[in-house]
PDB file of C-alpha atoms in Angstrom:
ATOM      1  CA  MET A   6      -9.983  14.308 -47.165  1.00 48.00           C
ATOM      2  CA  SER A   7      -7.718  13.644 -44.585  1.00 51.00           C
ATOM      3  CA  ASP A   8      -8.115   9.501 -42.630  1.00 59.00           C
ATOM      4  CA  PRO A   9      -8.867   9.668 -39.326  1.00 60.00           C
ATOM      5  CA  GLY A  10      -7.090   6.383 -38.747  1.00 63.00           C
ATOM      6  CA  SER A  11      -3.564   7.383 -39.779  1.00 68.00           C
ATOM      7  CA  GLU A  12      -4.193  11.209 -38.305  1.00 69.00           C
ATOM      8  CA  THR A  13      -4.662   8.716 -34.651  1.00 79.00           C
ATOM      9  CA  ALA A  14      -2.129   6.465 -35.543  1.00 81.00           C
ATOM     10  CA  GLY A  15       0.311   9.312 -36.277  1.00 81.00           C
ATOM     11  CA  ARG A  16      -0.567  10.842 -32.950  1.00 86.00           C
ATOM     12  CA  ASP A  17       0.204   8.156 -31.042  1.00 87.00           C
ATOM     13  CA  ARG A  18       3.481   7.331 -32.513  1.00 91.00           C
ATOM     14  CA  THR A  19       4.199  11.006 -31.834  1.00 92.00           C
ATOM     15  CA  ARG A  20       3.078  10.446 -27.981  1.00 93.00           C
ATOM     16  CA  ALA A  21       5.060   6.959 -28.064  1.00 91.00           C
ATOM     17  CA  HIS A  22       8.748   8.686 -28.994  1.00 93.00           C
ATOM     18  CA  ILE A  23       7.774  11.765 -26.499  1.00 94.00           C
ATOM     19  CA  VAL A  24       7.185   8.939 -23.784  1.00 92.00           C
ATOM     20  CA  SER A  25       9.928   7.254 -24.773  1.00 91.00           C
ATOM     21  CA  VAL A  26      12.465  10.382 -24.823  1.00 93.00           C
ATOM     22  CA  ALA A  27      11.139  11.799 -21.447  1.00 93.00           C
ATOM     23  CA  ALA A  28      11.756   8.001 -20.154  1.00 89.00           C
ATOM     24  CA  GLY A  29      15.357   8.323 -21.169  1.00 90.00           C
ATOM     25  CA  LEU A  30      15.458  12.271 -19.685  1.00 91.00           C
ATOM     26  CA  LEU A  31      14.701  10.878 -16.429  1.00 90.00           C
ATOM     27  CA  ALA A  32      16.878   7.676 -16.553  1.00 86.00           C
ATOM     28  CA  SER A  33      20.068  10.499 -16.982  1.00 87.00           C
ATOM     29  CA  GLY A  34      18.886  13.357 -15.520  1.00 86.00           C
ATOM     30  CA  GLY A  35      16.340  12.584 -13.148  1.00 84.00           C
ATOM     31  CA  ARG A  36      13.056  14.641 -12.202  1.00 83.00           C
ATOM     32  CA  ASP A  37      14.461  18.149 -13.069  1.00 85.00           C
ATOM     33  CA  ALA A  38      15.285  16.572 -16.906  1.00 87.00           C
ATOM     34  CA  LEU A  39      11.797  15.953 -17.074  1.00 86.00           C
ATOM     35  CA  SER A  40      10.773  19.902 -18.699  1.00 88.00           C
ATOM     36  CA  THR A  41       8.521  20.764 -20.972  1.00 90.00           C
ATOM     37  CA  ARG A  42      11.414  22.384 -22.667  1.00 91.00           C
ATOM     38  CA  ALA A  43      13.620  20.008 -22.182  1.00 93.00           C
ATOM     39  CA  VAL A  44      11.059  17.530 -23.134  1.00 94.00           C
ATOM     40  CA  ALA A  45      10.267  19.169 -26.339  1.00 93.00           C
ATOM     41  CA  ALA A  46      13.744  19.367 -27.350  1.00 93.00           C
ATOM     42  CA  ALA A  47      14.830  15.867 -27.148  1.00 93.00           C
ATOM     43  CA  ALA A  48      11.841  15.034 -29.235  1.00 92.00           C
ATOM     44  CA  GLY A  49      12.293  17.449 -31.655  1.00 93.00           C
ATOM     45  CA  THR A  50       8.857  18.572 -31.594  1.00 92.00           C
ATOM     46  CA  GLN A  51       6.490  22.454 -29.725  1.00 91.00           C
ATOM     47  CA  ALA A  52       5.585  22.186 -26.171  1.00 90.00           C
ATOM     48  CA  PRO A  53       2.205  23.096 -27.935  1.00 91.00           C
ATOM     49  CA  THR A  54       2.386  19.252 -28.909  1.00 92.00           C
ATOM     50  CA  ILE A  55       3.188  18.199 -25.787  1.00 92.00           C
ATOM     51  CA  TYR A  56       0.159  20.020 -23.818  1.00 92.00           C
ATOM     52  CA  ARG A  57      -2.209  18.887 -26.815  1.00 93.00           C
ATOM     53  CA  LEU A  58      -1.343  15.052 -26.545  1.00 93.00           C
ATOM     54  CA  PHE A  59      -1.008  15.360 -22.726  1.00 91.00           C
ATOM     55  CA  GLY A  60      -3.215  18.239 -20.861  1.00 90.00           C
ATOM     56  CA  ASP A  61      -0.413  19.128 -18.520  1.00 88.00           C
ATOM     57  CA  LYS A  62       3.769  18.397 -17.338  1.00 87.00           C
ATOM     58  CA  GLU A  63       1.206  16.355 -14.699  1.00 86.00           C
ATOM     59  CA  GLY A  64       0.056  14.128 -17.755  1.00 89.00           C
ATOM     60  CA  LEU A  65       3.455  13.824 -19.508  1.00 91.00           C
ATOM     61  CA  LEU A  66       4.985  12.417 -15.754  1.00 88.00           C
ATOM     62  CA  ASP A  67       2.101   9.925 -15.596  1.00 87.00           C
ATOM     63  CA  ALA A  68       2.611   8.961 -19.429  1.00 90.00           C
ATOM     64  CA  VAL A  69       6.196   8.399 -18.729  1.00 90.00           C
ATOM     65  CA  ALA A  70       5.461   6.497 -14.588  1.00 85.00           C
ATOM     66  CA  GLU A  71       2.693   4.360 -16.589  1.00 86.00           C
ATOM     67  CA  PHE A  72       5.782   3.781 -20.150  1.00 87.00           C
ATOM     68  CA  GLY A  73       8.038   2.245 -17.189  1.00 82.00           C
ATOM     69  CA  PHE A  74       5.509   0.685 -15.189  1.00 78.00           C
ATOM     70  CA  THR A  75       4.687  -1.063 -18.117  1.00 80.00           C
ATOM     71  CA  SER A  76       7.640  -3.464 -18.157  1.00 70.00           C
ATOM     72  CA  TYR A  77       7.439  -4.047 -15.135  1.00 70.00           C
ATOM     73  CA  LEU A  78       3.954  -4.715 -15.294  1.00 69.00           C
ATOM     74  CA  ARG A  79       5.382  -7.626 -18.353  1.00 73.00           C
ATOM     75  CA  ASP A  80       7.737  -9.702 -16.041  1.00 64.00           C
ATOM     76  CA  LYS A  81       5.261  -9.639 -12.836  1.00 62.00           C
ATOM     77  CA  LYS A  82       2.797 -10.925 -15.420  1.00 62.00           C
ATOM     78  CA  ALA A  83       5.709 -13.057 -17.250  1.00 59.00           C
ATOM     79  CA  ARG A  84       6.351 -15.140 -14.142  1.00 62.00           C
ATOM     80  CA  PRO A  85       5.031 -18.651 -14.264  1.00 61.00           C
ATOM     81  CA  PRO A  86       2.794 -19.282 -10.971  1.00 62.00           C
ATOM     82  CA  ALA A  87       4.518 -20.835  -7.940  1.00 61.00           C
ATOM     83  CA  GLY A  88       1.450 -22.834  -6.671  1.00 78.00           C
ATOM     84  CA  ASP A  89       1.925 -21.342  -2.956  1.00 87.00           C
ATOM     85  CA  PRO A  90       0.020 -18.063  -2.866  1.00 90.00           C
ATOM     86  CA  VAL A  91       2.323 -16.999   0.023  1.00 92.00           C
ATOM     87  CA  GLU A  92       5.458 -18.147  -2.245  1.00 91.00           C
ATOM     88  CA  GLU A  93       4.057 -16.077  -5.267  1.00 90.00           C
ATOM     89  CA  PHE A  94       3.808 -12.839  -3.150  1.00 92.00           C
ATOM     90  CA  ARG A  95       7.167 -12.993  -2.017  1.00 93.00           C
ATOM     91  CA  ALA A  96       8.461 -13.442  -5.413  1.00 89.00           C
ATOM     92  CA  GLY A  97       6.644 -10.423  -6.625  1.00 88.00           C
ATOM     93  CA  TRP A  98       8.125  -8.643  -3.383  1.00 92.00           C
ATOM     94  CA  ASP A  99      11.607  -9.702  -4.854  1.00 91.00           C
ATOM     95  CA  LEU A 100      10.443  -7.952  -7.985  1.00 86.00           C
ATOM     96  CA  HIS A 101       9.371  -4.981  -6.927  1.00 88.00           C
ATOM     97  CA  VAL A 102      12.476  -4.103  -4.908  1.00 93.00           C
ATOM     98  CA  GLY A 103      14.894  -5.291  -7.788  1.00 90.00           C
ATOM     99  CA  PHE A 104      12.820  -3.242 -10.435  1.00 87.00           C
ATOM    100  CA  GLY A 105      13.068   0.135  -7.615  1.00 90.00           C
ATOM    101  CA  LEU A 106      16.485  -0.335  -6.991  1.00 92.00           C
ATOM    102  CA  ALA A 107      17.153  -0.679 -11.087  1.00 87.00           C
ATOM    103  CA  ASN A 108      15.226   2.350 -11.790  1.00 87.00           C
ATOM    104  CA  PRO A 109      15.249   4.603  -8.902  1.00 89.00           C
ATOM    105  CA  ALA A 110      14.560   7.809 -11.205  1.00 87.00           C
ATOM    106  CA  LEU A 111      11.280   6.264 -12.060  1.00 86.00           C
ATOM    107  CA  PHE A 112      10.623   4.575  -8.635  1.00 87.00           C
ATOM    108  CA  SER A 113      10.208   8.117  -7.327  1.00 86.00           C
ATOM    109  CA  LEU A 114       8.124   9.129 -10.088  1.00 83.00           C
ATOM    110  CA  MET A 115       6.012   6.913  -9.269  1.00 82.00           C
ATOM    111  CA  TYR A 116       6.215   6.591  -5.660  1.00 84.00           C
ATOM    112  CA  GLY A 117       8.075   9.811  -3.758  1.00 78.00           C
ATOM    113  CA  ASP A 118       5.095  11.877  -4.202  1.00 74.00           C
ATOM    114  CA  PRO A 119       2.531  10.621  -2.689  1.00 72.00           C
ATOM    115  CA  GLN A 120      -0.973  12.186  -3.040  1.00 74.00           C
ATOM    116  CA  PRO A 121      -4.312  11.447  -1.026  1.00 80.00           C
ATOM    117  CA  GLY A 122      -7.094   9.376  -3.382  1.00 76.00           C
ATOM    118  CA  ARG A 123      -4.928  10.403  -6.548  1.00 74.00           C
ATOM    119  CA  ARG A 124      -2.568   7.193  -8.522  1.00 76.00           C
ATOM    120  CA  SER A 125      -0.971   7.045 -11.683  1.00 73.00           C
ATOM    121  CA  PRO A 126      -3.382   4.933 -13.642  1.00 75.00           C
ATOM    122  CA  ALA A 127      -0.316   2.112 -14.102  1.00 71.00           C
ATOM    123  CA  SER A 128       0.324   2.379 -10.360  1.00 77.00           C
ATOM    124  CA  ALA A 129      -3.008   1.712  -9.984  1.00 80.00           C
ATOM    125  CA  VAL A 130      -3.061  -1.834 -11.848  1.00 78.00           C
ATOM    126  CA  ALA A 131       0.415  -2.841 -10.151  1.00 79.00           C
ATOM    127  CA  PHE A 132      -2.021  -1.954  -6.796  1.00 84.00           C
ATOM    128  CA  ARG A 133      -4.312  -4.197  -8.052  1.00 86.00           C
ATOM    129  CA  MET A 134      -2.490  -6.366  -8.729  1.00 84.00           C
ATOM    130  CA  LEU A 135      -0.947  -6.909  -5.037  1.00 89.00           C
ATOM    131  CA  GLY A 136      -4.939  -6.788  -3.821  1.00 90.00           C
ATOM    132  CA  GLU A 137      -5.312  -9.808  -6.011  1.00 88.00           C
ATOM    133  CA  ARG A 138      -1.913 -12.092  -5.037  1.00 89.00           C
ATOM    134  CA  ILE A 139      -3.350 -11.001  -0.959  1.00 89.00           C
ATOM    135  CA  ARG A 140      -6.565 -12.538  -2.539  1.00 85.00           C
ATOM    136  CA  ALA A 141      -5.471 -15.644  -3.179  1.00 86.00           C
ATOM    137  CA  ILE A 142      -3.751 -15.569   0.327  1.00 87.00           C
ATOM    138  CA  ALA A 143      -7.421 -15.094   1.633  1.00 84.00           C
ATOM    139  CA  ALA A 144      -9.042 -17.958  -0.244  1.00 78.00           C
ATOM    140  CA  ALA A 145      -6.001 -20.245   0.324  1.00 81.00           C
ATOM    141  CA  GLY A 146      -7.344 -19.359   4.286  1.00 80.00           C
ATOM    142  CA  ARG A 147      -3.575 -18.404   5.190  1.00 86.00           C
ATOM    143  CA  LEU A 148      -4.931 -14.225   4.935  1.00 86.00           C
ATOM    144  CA  LYS A 149      -4.648 -13.253   9.421  1.00 84.00           C
ATOM    145  CA  VAL A 150      -5.848  -9.563   8.839  1.00 83.00           C
ATOM    146  CA  GLY A 151      -8.134  -7.907   6.496  1.00 83.00           C
ATOM    147  CA  GLU A 152      -7.452  -7.973   2.843  1.00 85.00           C
ATOM    148  CA  ARG A 153      -6.686  -3.980   2.435  1.00 90.00           C
ATOM    149  CA  LEU A 154      -4.729  -3.924   5.664  1.00 91.00           C
ATOM    150  CA  ALA A 155      -2.973  -6.485   4.047  1.00 92.00           C
ATOM    151  CA  ALA A 156      -2.216  -4.916   1.214  1.00 94.00           C
ATOM    152  CA  ASP A 157      -1.717  -1.577   2.763  1.00 94.00           C
ATOM    153  CA  LEU A 158       1.003  -2.829   4.742  1.00 96.00           C
ATOM    154  CA  VAL A 159       2.816  -4.802   1.696  1.00 96.00           C
ATOM    155  CA  HIS A 160       2.644  -1.714  -0.536  1.00 94.00           C
ATOM    156  CA  SER A 161       3.573   0.382   2.434  1.00 94.00           C
ATOM    157  CA  ALA A 162       7.014  -1.855   3.884  1.00 96.00           C
ATOM    158  CA  GLY A 163       7.935  -2.465   0.198  1.00 95.00           C
ATOM    159  CA  THR A 164       7.896   1.212  -0.791  1.00 94.00           C
ATOM    160  CA  GLY A 165      10.280   2.267   2.013  1.00 96.00           C
ATOM    161  CA  VAL A 166      12.341  -0.725   2.043  1.00 97.00           C
ATOM    162  CA  VAL A 167      13.620   0.833  -1.739  1.00 96.00           C
ATOM    163  CA  PHE A 168      13.883   4.146  -0.851  1.00 96.00           C
ATOM    164  CA  THR A 169      16.048   3.401   2.692  1.00 97.00           C
ATOM    165  CA  LEU A 170      18.176   1.083   0.103  1.00 97.00           C
ATOM    166  CA  LEU A 171      18.576   4.062  -2.484  1.00 96.00           C
ATOM    167  CA  SER A 172      19.554   6.065   0.374  1.00 95.00           C
ATOM    168  CA  MET A 173      22.779   3.773   0.894  1.00 96.00           C
ATOM    169  CA  PRO A 174      25.739   3.924  -1.358  1.00 95.00           C
ATOM    170  CA  GLU A 175      25.340   1.453  -3.758  1.00 92.00           C
ATOM    171  CA  GLU A 176      28.601  -0.569  -1.893  1.00 93.00           C
ATOM    172  CA  ARG A 177      26.505  -0.462   1.680  1.00 93.00           C
ATOM    173  CA  ARG A 178      23.231  -2.009   0.665  1.00 94.00           C
ATOM    174  CA  ASP A 179      22.831  -4.746   2.774  1.00 95.00           C
ATOM    175  CA  MET A 180      20.031  -6.799   0.845  1.00 95.00           C
ATOM    176  CA  ARG A 181      18.838  -8.710   4.155  1.00 96.00           C
ATOM    177  CA  LEU A 182      17.161  -5.623   4.689  1.00 97.00           C
ATOM    178  CA  SER A 183      14.727  -6.667   1.978  1.00 97.00           C
ATOM    179  CA  GLU A 184      14.247  -9.732   3.059  1.00 97.00           C
ATOM    180  CA  VAL A 185      14.334  -9.483   6.662  1.00 97.00           C
ATOM    181  CA  ALA A 186      10.752  -6.894   5.984  1.00 98.00           C
ATOM    182  CA  ARG A 187       9.608  -9.647   3.496  1.00 97.00           C
ATOM    183  CA  ASP A 188       9.793 -12.602   6.087  1.00 97.00           C
ATOM    184  CA  ALA A 189       8.162  -9.602   8.693  1.00 97.00           C
ATOM    185  CA  ALA A 190       4.965  -8.436   6.630  1.00 97.00           C
ATOM    186  CA  ILE A 191       4.059 -11.995   5.286  1.00 96.00           C
ATOM    187  CA  ALA A 192       4.188 -13.193   9.427  1.00 95.00           C
ATOM    188  CA  ALA A 193       2.570 -10.205   9.982  1.00 95.00           C
ATOM    189  CA  ILE A 194      -0.278 -10.970   7.944  1.00 92.00           C
ATOM    190  CA  THR A 195      -0.142 -14.628   6.795  1.00 91.00           C
ATOM    191  CA  THR A 196      -0.841 -17.780   8.927  1.00 86.00           C
ATOM    192  CA  ASP A 197       1.498 -21.001   9.134  1.00 83.00           C
ATOM    193  CA  ALA A 198      -1.498 -23.257   8.366  1.00 74.00           C
ATOM    194  CA  PRO A 199      -4.417 -22.500   6.038  1.00 72.00           C
ATOM    195  CA  ALA A 200      -7.486 -21.626   8.961  1.00 63.00           C
ATOM    196  CA  VAL A 201      -9.474 -24.339   7.315  1.00 63.00           C
ATOM    197  CA  GLU A 202      -8.274 -27.158   5.517  1.00 64.00           C
ATOM    198  CA  THR A 203     -10.490 -27.708   2.203  1.00 66.00           C
ATOM    199  CA  PRO A 204     -10.283 -24.545   0.169  1.00 65.00           C
ATOM    200  CA  GLY A 205     -13.415 -23.053  -1.035  1.00 71.00           C
ATOM    201  CA  PRO A 206     -16.341 -21.082   0.135  1.00 76.00           C
ATOM    202  CA  ALA A 207     -18.471 -23.928   1.981  1.00 72.00           C
ATOM    203  CA  ALA A 208     -15.453 -24.829   4.210  1.00 65.00           C
ATOM    204  CA  ALA A 209     -14.700 -21.003   5.321  1.00 75.00           C
ATOM    205  CA  ALA A 210     -18.238 -20.970   5.919  1.00 76.00           C
ATOM    206  CA  MET A 211     -18.225 -23.302   7.756  1.00 65.00           C
ATOM    207  CA  ALA A 212     -14.919 -21.772   9.898  1.00 70.00           C
ATOM    208  CA  LEU A 213     -16.161 -18.736  10.624  1.00 77.00           C
ATOM    209  CA  ARG A 214     -20.122 -19.692  11.245  1.00 73.00           C
ATOM    210  CA  ALA A 215     -18.206 -21.879  14.680  1.00 69.00           C
ATOM    211  CA  THR A 216     -16.588 -18.435  15.553  1.00 74.00           C
ATOM    212  CA  LEU A 217     -19.797 -16.663  15.140  1.00 79.00           C
ATOM    213  CA  PRO A 218     -21.224 -15.898  19.074  1.00 82.00           C
ATOM    214  CA  ASP A 219     -17.795 -14.464  19.457  1.00 80.00           C
ATOM    215  CA  ALA A 220     -18.316 -11.526  17.000  1.00 82.00           C
ATOM    216  CA  THR A 221     -19.292  -9.099  19.654  1.00 86.00           C
ATOM    217  CA  ALA A 222     -18.519  -6.206  16.704  1.00 88.00           C
ATOM    218  CA  LEU A 223     -22.245  -7.444  15.650  1.00 88.00           C
ATOM    219  CA  THR A 224     -25.626  -6.930  17.303  1.00 91.00           C
ATOM    220  CA  ASP A 225     -27.709 -10.329  18.205  1.00 90.00           C
ATOM    221  CA  GLY A 226     -29.694  -9.750  14.763  1.00 91.00           C
ATOM    222  CA  GLU A 227     -26.738  -8.939  12.692  1.00 91.00           C
ATOM    223  CA  ARG A 228     -25.265 -11.943  13.769  1.00 89.00           C
ATOM    224  CA  HIS A 229     -28.670 -13.988  12.965  1.00 90.00           C
ATOM    225  CA  VAL A 230     -28.323 -12.933   9.546  1.00 92.00           C
ATOM    226  CA  LEU A 231     -25.093 -13.947   9.344  1.00 89.00           C
ATOM    227  CA  GLY A 232     -25.530 -17.132  10.423  1.00 87.00           C
ATOM    228  CA  GLU A 233     -27.562 -17.669   8.098  1.00 89.00           C
ATOM    229  CA  TRP A 234     -25.883 -16.610   4.945  1.00 89.00           C
ATOM    230  CA  LEU A 235     -23.354 -19.090   6.342  1.00 83.00           C
ATOM    231  CA  ASP A 236     -25.443 -22.060   6.700  1.00 82.00           C
ATOM    232  CA  ARG A 237     -26.442 -21.417   2.955  1.00 83.00           C
ATOM    233  CA  LEU A 238     -22.991 -21.639   2.045  1.00 80.00           C
ATOM    234  CA  ALA A 239     -21.734 -24.076   3.929  1.00 70.00           C
ATOM    235  CA  VAL A 240     -24.131 -26.613   2.452  1.00 72.00           C
ATOM    236  CA  GLY A 241     -23.758 -25.310  -0.742  1.00 65.00           C
ATOM    237  CA  PRO A 242     -25.747 -25.331  -4.463  1.00 63.00           C
ATOM    238  CA  ALA A 243     -28.978 -26.997  -4.142  1.00 53.00           C
TER     239      ALA A 243
END
């Protein structure tokens, strides 16, 4: 009788081997090198094995993207905190651009074929990490636009910078493009000083409560209810 644990371990090893081989083909030959037949031949297996493990070619491509992103995300998580959330953001931008320039085929696989409502599992994790950086800026009282708008702006600007630099001959790449775009993104989404001097919900609630009469997008009733909630937050726990 076969051991289910051994079968699962063997399946995982085969899957990891195929993904590693496919990542090597991607690095050496670009996306066109990732045909199911070519990957199967290079991995020493058969095409039906790939379909059994990944479902289809799209599943294989997602796995390769996840494999490449794993090291990227590991690097991001390994960086010591900068303390200042804006400096954390700045470091994350530089790492993102550096990763794209060092891994052009992988970066193109992950970002070069956007589809509405769909992200690879790994890129979804990376976007959530970006959202966490944006939220940290907001928690410090320095975000001047909505969190989702800020994340979308940063994602589109950073990805666009990488693709623009990749389209240039390497000797003509001017990294000031990334620096200027990064600083422009920071200026677009952050304030120089915190909106409130003291971090935390109470101070933020008091700051928002003070400007609530100007919130003309809300009805009188909505402003009244929000005002009661903000008053409770400003007082803090009983």
